[in-house]
mmCIF file of C-alpha atoms in Angstrom:
data_model
loop_
_atom_site.group_PDB
_atom_site.id
_atom_site.type_symbol
_atom_site.label_atom_id
_atom_site.label_comp_id
_atom_site.label_asym_id
_atom_site.label_seq_id
_atom_site.Cartn_x
_atom_site.Cartn_y
_atom_site.Cartn_z
ATOM 1 C CA MET A 1 -31.002 1.906 7.830
ATOM 2 C CA ASN A 2 -28.712 -0.042 10.126
ATOM 3 C CA PHE A 3 -27.924 -2.466 7.296
ATOM 4 C CA LEU A 4 -27.068 0.398 4.924
ATOM 5 C CA SER A 5 -24.750 1.880 7.523
ATOM 6 C CA LYS A 6 -22.911 -1.431 7.908
ATOM 7 C CA VAL A 7 -22.568 -1.806 4.139
ATOM 8 C CA LEU A 8 -21.180 1.712 3.758
ATOM 9 C CA TRP A 9 -18.713 1.251 6.629
ATOM 10 C CA THR A 10 -17.575 -2.042 5.099
ATOM 11 C CA LEU A 11 -17.034 -0.396 1.705
ATOM 12 C CA ALA A 12 -15.113 2.443 3.370
ATOM 13 C CA PHE A 13 -12.923 -0.079 5.195
ATOM 14 C CA ILE A 14 -12.191 -2.060 2.016
ATOM 15 C CA THR A 15 -11.349 1.142 0.106
ATOM 16 C CA ALA A 16 -9.067 2.449 2.861
ATOM 17 C CA THR A 17 -7.332 -0.932 3.102
ATOM 18 C CA PHE A 18 -6.790 -1.018 -0.669
ATOM 19 C CA PHE A 19 -5.140 2.415 -0.713
ATOM 20 C CA TRP A 20 -3.090 1.663 2.400
ATOM 21 C CA MET A 21 -1.689 -1.501 0.787
ATOM 22 C CA VAL A 22 -1.000 0.334 -2.490
ATOM 23 C CA LEU A 23 0.984 2.932 -0.543
ATOM 24 C CA PHE A 24 2.997 0.257 1.251
ATOM 25 C CA GLU A 25 3.763 -1.687 -1.925
ATOM 26 C CA HIS A 26 4.456 1.214 -4.278
ATOM 27 C CA GLY A 27 5.827 3.909 -1.994
ATOM 28 C CA PHE A 28 4.437 6.779 0.014
ATOM 29 C CA SER A 29 4.385 9.366 -2.771
ATOM 30 C CA VAL A 30 1.840 10.769 -5.180
ATOM 31 C CA LYS A 31 3.574 8.987 -8.060
ATOM 32 C CA GLY A 32 3.568 5.683 -6.175
ATOM 33 C CA LEU A 33 -0.088 6.117 -5.287
ATOM 34 C CA THR A 34 -1.285 6.984 -8.800
ATOM 35 C CA GLU A 35 0.823 4.445 -10.691
ATOM 36 C CA GLY A 36 0.312 1.771 -8.043
ATOM 37 C CA THR A 37 -3.446 2.258 -7.991
ATOM 38 C CA SER A 38 -3.590 1.950 -11.763
ATOM 39 C CA GLU A 39 -1.428 -1.166 -11.718
ATOM 40 C CA GLU A 40 -3.415 -2.829 -8.935
ATOM 41 C CA LEU A 41 -6.778 -2.022 -10.525
ATOM 42 C CA HIS A 42 -5.569 -3.584 -13.788
ATOM 43 C CA ALA A 43 -4.471 -6.668 -11.849
ATOM 44 C CA ILE A 44 -7.862 -6.914 -10.126
ATOM 45 C CA ALA A 45 -9.662 -6.480 -13.451
ATOM 46 C CA ALA A 46 -7.511 -9.197 -15.008
ATOM 47 C CA TRP A 47 -8.203 -11.488 -12.062
ATOM 48 C CA PHE A 48 -11.968 -11.037 -12.377
ATOM 49 C CA GLY A 49 -11.791 -11.149 -16.181
ATOM 50 C CA GLY A 50 -10.145 -14.552 -16.221
ATOM 51 C CA GLY A 51 -6.564 -13.400 -16.749
ATOM 52 C CA LYS A 52 -7.165 -11.287 -19.849
ATOM 53 C CA LYS A 53 -5.412 -7.943 -20.149
#
């Protein structure tokens, strides 16, 4: 159970960090958050997919 707790806290930290960086890069607004999240997720998918879009 201790291991599961550490995994969940790590995932929460990574998620919070992702959204915090999206807000800093794309602006502290709902539009910046939604469009920035979409853009960054596409970039991550392209990075893991070998550069394909």
